[in-house]
PDB file of C-alpha atoms in Angstrom:
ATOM      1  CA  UNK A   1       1.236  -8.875  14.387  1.00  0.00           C
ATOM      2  CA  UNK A   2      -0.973 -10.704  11.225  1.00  0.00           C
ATOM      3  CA  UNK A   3      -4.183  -8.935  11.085  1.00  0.00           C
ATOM      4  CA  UNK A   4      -7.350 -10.466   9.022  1.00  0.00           C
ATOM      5  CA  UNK A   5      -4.895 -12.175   7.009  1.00  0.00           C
ATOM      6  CA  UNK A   6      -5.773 -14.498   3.606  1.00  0.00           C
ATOM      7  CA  UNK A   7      -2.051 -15.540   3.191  1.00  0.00           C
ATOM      8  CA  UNK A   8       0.320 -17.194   5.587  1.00  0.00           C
ATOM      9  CA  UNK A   9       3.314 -15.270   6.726  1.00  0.00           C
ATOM     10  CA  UNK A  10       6.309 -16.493   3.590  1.00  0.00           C
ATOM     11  CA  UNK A  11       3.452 -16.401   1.034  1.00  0.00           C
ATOM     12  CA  UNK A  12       5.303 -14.966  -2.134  1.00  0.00           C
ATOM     13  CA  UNK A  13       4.046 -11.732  -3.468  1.00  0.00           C
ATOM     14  CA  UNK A  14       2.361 -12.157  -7.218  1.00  0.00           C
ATOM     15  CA  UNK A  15       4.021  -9.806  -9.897  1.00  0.00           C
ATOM     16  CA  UNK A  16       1.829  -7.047 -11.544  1.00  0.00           C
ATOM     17  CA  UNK A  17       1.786  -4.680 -14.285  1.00  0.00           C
ATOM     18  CA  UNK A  18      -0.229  -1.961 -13.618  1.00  0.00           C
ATOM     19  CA  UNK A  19      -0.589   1.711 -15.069  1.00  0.00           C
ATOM     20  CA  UNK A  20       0.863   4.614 -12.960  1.00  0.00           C
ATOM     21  CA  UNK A  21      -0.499   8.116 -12.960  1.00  0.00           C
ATOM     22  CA  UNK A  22       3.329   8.792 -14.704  1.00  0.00           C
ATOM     23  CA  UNK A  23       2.028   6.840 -17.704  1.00  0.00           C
ATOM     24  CA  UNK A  24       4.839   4.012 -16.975  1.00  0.00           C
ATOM     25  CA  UNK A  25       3.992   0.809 -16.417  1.00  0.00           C
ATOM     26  CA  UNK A  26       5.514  -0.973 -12.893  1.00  0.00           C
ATOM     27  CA  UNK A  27       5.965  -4.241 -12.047  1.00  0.00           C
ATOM     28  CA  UNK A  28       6.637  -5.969  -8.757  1.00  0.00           C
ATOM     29  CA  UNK A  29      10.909  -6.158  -9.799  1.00  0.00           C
ATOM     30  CA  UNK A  30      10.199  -2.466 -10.596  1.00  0.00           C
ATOM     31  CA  UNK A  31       9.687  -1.373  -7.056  1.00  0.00           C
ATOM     32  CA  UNK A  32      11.287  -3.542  -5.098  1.00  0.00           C
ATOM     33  CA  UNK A  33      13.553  -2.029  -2.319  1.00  0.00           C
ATOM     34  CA  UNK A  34      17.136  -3.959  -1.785  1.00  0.00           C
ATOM     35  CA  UNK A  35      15.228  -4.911   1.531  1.00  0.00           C
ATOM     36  CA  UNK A  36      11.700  -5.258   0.535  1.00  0.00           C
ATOM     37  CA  UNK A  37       8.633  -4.196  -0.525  1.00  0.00           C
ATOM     38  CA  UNK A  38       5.212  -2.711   0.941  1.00  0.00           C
ATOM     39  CA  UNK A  39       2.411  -2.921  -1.412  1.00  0.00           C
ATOM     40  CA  UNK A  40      -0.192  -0.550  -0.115  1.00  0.00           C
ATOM     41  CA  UNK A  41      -4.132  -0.750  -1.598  1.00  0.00           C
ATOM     42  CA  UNK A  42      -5.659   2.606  -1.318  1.00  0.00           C
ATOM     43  CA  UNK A  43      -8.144   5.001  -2.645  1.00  0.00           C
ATOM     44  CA  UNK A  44      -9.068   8.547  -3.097  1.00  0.00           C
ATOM     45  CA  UNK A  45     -12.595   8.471  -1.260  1.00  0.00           C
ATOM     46  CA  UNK A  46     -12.901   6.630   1.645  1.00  0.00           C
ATOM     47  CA  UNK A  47     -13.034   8.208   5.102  1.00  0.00           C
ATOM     48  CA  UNK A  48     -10.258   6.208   6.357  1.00  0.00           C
ATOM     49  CA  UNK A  49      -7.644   6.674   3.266  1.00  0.00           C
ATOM     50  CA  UNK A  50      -7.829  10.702   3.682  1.00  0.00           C
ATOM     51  CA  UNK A  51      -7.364  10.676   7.353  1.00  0.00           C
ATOM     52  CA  UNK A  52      -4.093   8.722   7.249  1.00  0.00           C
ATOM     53  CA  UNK A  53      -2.247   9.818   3.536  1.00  0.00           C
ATOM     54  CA  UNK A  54       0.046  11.697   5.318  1.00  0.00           C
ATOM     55  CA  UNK A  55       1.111   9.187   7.853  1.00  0.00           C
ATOM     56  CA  UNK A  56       1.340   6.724   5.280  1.00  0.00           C
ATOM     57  CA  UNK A  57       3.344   8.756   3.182  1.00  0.00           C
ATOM     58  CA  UNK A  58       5.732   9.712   5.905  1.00  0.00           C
ATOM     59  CA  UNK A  59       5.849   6.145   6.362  1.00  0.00           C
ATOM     60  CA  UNK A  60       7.111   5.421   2.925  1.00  0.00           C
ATOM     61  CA  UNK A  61       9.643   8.184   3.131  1.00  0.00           C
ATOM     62  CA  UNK A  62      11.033   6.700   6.360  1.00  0.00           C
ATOM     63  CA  UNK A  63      11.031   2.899   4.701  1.00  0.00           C
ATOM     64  CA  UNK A  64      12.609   4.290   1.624  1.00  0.00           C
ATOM     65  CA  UNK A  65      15.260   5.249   3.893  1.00  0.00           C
ATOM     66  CA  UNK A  66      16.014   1.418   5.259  1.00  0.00           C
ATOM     67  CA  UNK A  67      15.575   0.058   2.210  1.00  0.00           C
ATOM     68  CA  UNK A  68      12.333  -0.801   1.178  1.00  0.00           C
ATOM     69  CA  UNK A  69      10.646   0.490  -1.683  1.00  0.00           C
ATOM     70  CA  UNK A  70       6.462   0.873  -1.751  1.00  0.00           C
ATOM     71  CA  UNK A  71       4.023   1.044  -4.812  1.00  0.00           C
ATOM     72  CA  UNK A  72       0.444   2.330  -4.098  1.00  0.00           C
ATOM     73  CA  UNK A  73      -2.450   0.231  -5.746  1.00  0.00           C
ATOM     74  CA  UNK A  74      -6.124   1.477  -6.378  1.00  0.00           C
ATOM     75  CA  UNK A  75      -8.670  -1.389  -6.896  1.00  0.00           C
ATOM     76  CA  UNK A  76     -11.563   0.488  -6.961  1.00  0.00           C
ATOM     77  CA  UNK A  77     -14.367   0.752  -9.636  1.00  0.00           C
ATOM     78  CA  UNK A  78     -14.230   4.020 -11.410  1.00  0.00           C
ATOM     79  CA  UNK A  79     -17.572   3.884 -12.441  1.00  0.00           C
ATOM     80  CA  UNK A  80     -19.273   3.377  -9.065  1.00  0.00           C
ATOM     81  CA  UNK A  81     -16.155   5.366  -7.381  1.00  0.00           C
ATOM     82  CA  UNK A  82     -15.349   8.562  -9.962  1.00  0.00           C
ATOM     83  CA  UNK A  83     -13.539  10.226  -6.701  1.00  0.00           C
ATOM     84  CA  UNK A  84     -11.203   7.781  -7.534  1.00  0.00           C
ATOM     85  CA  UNK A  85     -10.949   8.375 -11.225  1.00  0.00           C
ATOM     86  CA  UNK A  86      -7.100   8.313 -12.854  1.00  0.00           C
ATOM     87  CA  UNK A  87      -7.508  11.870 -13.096  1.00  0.00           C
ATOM     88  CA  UNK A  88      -8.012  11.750  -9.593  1.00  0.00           C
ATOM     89  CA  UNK A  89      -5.514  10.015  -8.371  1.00  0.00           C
ATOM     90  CA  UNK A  90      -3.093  12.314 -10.259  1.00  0.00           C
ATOM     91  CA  UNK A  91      -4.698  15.002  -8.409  1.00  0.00           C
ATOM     92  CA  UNK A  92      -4.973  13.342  -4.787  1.00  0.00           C
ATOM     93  CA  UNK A  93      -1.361  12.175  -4.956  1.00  0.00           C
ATOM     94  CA  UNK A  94       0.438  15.370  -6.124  1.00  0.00           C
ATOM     95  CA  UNK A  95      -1.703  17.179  -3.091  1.00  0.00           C
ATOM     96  CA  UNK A  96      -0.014  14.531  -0.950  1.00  0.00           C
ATOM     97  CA  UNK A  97       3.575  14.502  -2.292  1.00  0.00           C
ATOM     98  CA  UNK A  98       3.339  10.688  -3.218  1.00  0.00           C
ATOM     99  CA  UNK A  99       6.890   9.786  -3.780  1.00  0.00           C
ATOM    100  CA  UNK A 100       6.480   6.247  -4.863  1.00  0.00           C
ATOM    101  CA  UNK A 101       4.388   4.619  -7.641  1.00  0.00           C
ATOM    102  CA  UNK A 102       0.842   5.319  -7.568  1.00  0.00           C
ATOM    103  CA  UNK A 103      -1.145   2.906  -9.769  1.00  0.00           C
ATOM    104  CA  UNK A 104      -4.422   1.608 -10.940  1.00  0.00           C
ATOM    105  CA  UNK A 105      -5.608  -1.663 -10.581  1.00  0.00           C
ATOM    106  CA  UNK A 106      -8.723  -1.596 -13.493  1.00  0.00           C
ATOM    107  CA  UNK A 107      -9.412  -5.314 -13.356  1.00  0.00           C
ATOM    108  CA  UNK A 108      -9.259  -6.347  -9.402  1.00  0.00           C
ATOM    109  CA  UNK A 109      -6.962  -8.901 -10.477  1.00  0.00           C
ATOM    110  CA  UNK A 110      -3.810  -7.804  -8.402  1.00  0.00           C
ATOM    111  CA  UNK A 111      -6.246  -6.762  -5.145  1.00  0.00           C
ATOM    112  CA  UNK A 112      -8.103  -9.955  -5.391  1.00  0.00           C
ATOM    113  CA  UNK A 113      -4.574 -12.261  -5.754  1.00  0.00           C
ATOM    114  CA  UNK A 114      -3.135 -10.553  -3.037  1.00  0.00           C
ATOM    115  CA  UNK A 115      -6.542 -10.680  -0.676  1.00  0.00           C
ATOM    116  CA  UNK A 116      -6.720  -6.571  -0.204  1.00  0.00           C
ATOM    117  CA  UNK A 117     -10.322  -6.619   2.280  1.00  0.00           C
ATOM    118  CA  UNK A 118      -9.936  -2.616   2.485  1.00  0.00           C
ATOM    119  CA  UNK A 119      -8.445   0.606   1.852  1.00  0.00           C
ATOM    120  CA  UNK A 120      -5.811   1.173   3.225  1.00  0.00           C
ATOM    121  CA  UNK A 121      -4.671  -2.320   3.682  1.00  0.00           C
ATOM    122  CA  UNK A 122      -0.674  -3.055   3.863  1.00  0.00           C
ATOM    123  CA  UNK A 123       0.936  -5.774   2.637  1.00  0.00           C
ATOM    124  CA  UNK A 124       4.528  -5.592   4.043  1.00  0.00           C
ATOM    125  CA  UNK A 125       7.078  -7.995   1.964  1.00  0.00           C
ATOM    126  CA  UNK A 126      11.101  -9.007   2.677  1.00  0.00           C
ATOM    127  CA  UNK A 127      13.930  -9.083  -0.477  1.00  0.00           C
ATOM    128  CA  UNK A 128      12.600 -12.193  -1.386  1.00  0.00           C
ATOM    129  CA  UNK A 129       9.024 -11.232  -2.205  1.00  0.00           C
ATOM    130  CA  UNK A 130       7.900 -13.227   1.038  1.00  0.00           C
ATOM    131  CA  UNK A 131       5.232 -11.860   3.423  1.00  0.00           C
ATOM    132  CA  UNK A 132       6.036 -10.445   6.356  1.00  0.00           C
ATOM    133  CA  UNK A 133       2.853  -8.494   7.394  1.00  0.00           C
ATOM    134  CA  UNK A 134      -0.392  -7.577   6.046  1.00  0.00           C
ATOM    135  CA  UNK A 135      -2.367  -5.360   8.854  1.00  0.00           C
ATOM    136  CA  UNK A 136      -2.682  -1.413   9.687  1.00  0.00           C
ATOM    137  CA  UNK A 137      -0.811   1.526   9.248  1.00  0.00           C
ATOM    138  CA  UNK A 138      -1.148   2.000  13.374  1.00  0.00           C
ATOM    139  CA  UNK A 139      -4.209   1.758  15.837  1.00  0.00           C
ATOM    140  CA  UNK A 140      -5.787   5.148  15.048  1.00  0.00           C
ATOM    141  CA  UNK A 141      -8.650   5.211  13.018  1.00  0.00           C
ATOM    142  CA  UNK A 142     -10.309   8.907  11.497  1.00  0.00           C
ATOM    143  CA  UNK A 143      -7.634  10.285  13.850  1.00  0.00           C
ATOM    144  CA  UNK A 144      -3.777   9.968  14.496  1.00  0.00           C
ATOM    145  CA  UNK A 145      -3.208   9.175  17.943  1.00  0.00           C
ATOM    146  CA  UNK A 146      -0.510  10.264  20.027  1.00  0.00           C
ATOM    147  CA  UNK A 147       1.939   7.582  21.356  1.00  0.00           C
ATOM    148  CA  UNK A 148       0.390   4.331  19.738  1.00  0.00           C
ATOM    149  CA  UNK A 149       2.785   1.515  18.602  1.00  0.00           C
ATOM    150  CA  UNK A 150       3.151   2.203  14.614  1.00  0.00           C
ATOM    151  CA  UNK A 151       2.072  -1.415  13.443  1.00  0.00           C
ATOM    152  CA  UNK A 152       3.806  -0.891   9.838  1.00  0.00           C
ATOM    153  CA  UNK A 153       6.596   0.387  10.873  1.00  0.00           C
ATOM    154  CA  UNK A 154       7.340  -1.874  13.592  1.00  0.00           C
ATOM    155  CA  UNK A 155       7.258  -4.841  11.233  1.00  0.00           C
ATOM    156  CA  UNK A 156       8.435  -3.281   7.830  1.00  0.00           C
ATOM    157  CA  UNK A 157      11.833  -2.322  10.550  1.00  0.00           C
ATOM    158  CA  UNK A 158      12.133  -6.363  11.658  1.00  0.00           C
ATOM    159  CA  UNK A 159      11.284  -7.070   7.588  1.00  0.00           C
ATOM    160  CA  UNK A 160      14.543  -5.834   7.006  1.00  0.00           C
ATOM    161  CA  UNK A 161      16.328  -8.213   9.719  1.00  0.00           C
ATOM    162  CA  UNK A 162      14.962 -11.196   7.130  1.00  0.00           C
ATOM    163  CA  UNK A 163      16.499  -9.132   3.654  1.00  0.00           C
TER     164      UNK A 163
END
C-alpha cells in the first residue's frame, strides 16, 4: 500500500551525507542492507514520533534481521525545534536503544529530495535503491493497537522478494 506518495513506486533513492550523533558521516552505500534500505524521517518532539519509537525500533531490529539495513533522518529546524537539538537526539536515541544511524538533516535538502510530508514518515527501498513503499509504521496513531496489519513490515518483508 503507497500512502501520500511524491515518488512513483521504482523511484531511485538520492544518496546523502549527513552527520550522525556518532560523529561519522553516512551515506546511502553506508547503510544499505544486502536486501534494502528503510530511510525513516523522524524527530524528537512531535506527539506522534514518541508514541511509536519503540515500535519503530523493534521494527528495525526485526528488518535488520532479513536483511535490510535503516538510517534515521531528522529534518527539523533546531532553532524553531531545540527538542530536537543534536544534543537531543543523542539523548532521545540512547533512551530508545537506536541501533542504526541516527542523523541530522541541517539543510532540508535530503527530506525535501526524498518528499518526507511528516515525522515519522517511511521510505521503504529494495537492493537496488528502488522504492518500494513510503507510508506508516501501522494504523495506530498516539496508541499501538492490538492486532492491526503492520504496514512497514508487511512491505519491507515483500521488499526483500525484489533484492
Amino acid at each position: 500500500m503507497i500512502l501520500d506518495t511524491t515518488h512513483a513506486i521504482g523511484w531511485k533513492a538520492n544518496d546523502f551525507a549527513l552527520q550522525g550523533i556518532d560523529g561519522k558521516t553516512y551515506s546511502l552505500a553506508e547503510v544499505r542492507g544486502p536486501k534494502g534500505t528503510l530511510v525513516v524521517f523522524i524527530c524528537n518532539h512531535c506527539p506522534y514520533m514518541k508514541a511509536s519509537i519503540s515500535r519503530i525500533v523493534a521494527e528495525a531490529k526485526a528488518l535488520r534481521q532479513i536483511g535490510i539495513g535503516t538510517i534515521a533522518i531528522m529534518p527539523n529546524d533546531t532553532e524553531n525545534y531545540p527538542e530536537d537539538s543534536f544534543d537531543n537526539m543523542k539523548t532521545f536515541a540512547a533512551r530508545h536503544g537506536f541501533t542504526f544511524p541516527y542523523v541530522i538533516d541541517t539543510t532540508q535538502e535530503v527530506a525535501r529530495a526524498y518528499g518526507a510530508q511528516c515525522t515519522p514518515d517511511f521510505f521503504g527501498f529494495n537492493a537496488q535503491d528502488e522504492l518500494q513503499y513510503q507510508g506508516r509504521l501501522d494504523a495506530s496513531r498516539m496508541t499501538a493497537c492490538r492486532d492491526l496489519l503492520p504496514s512497514l513490515g508487511t512491505a519491507n518483508h515483500r521488499i526483500t522478494s525484489f533484492a
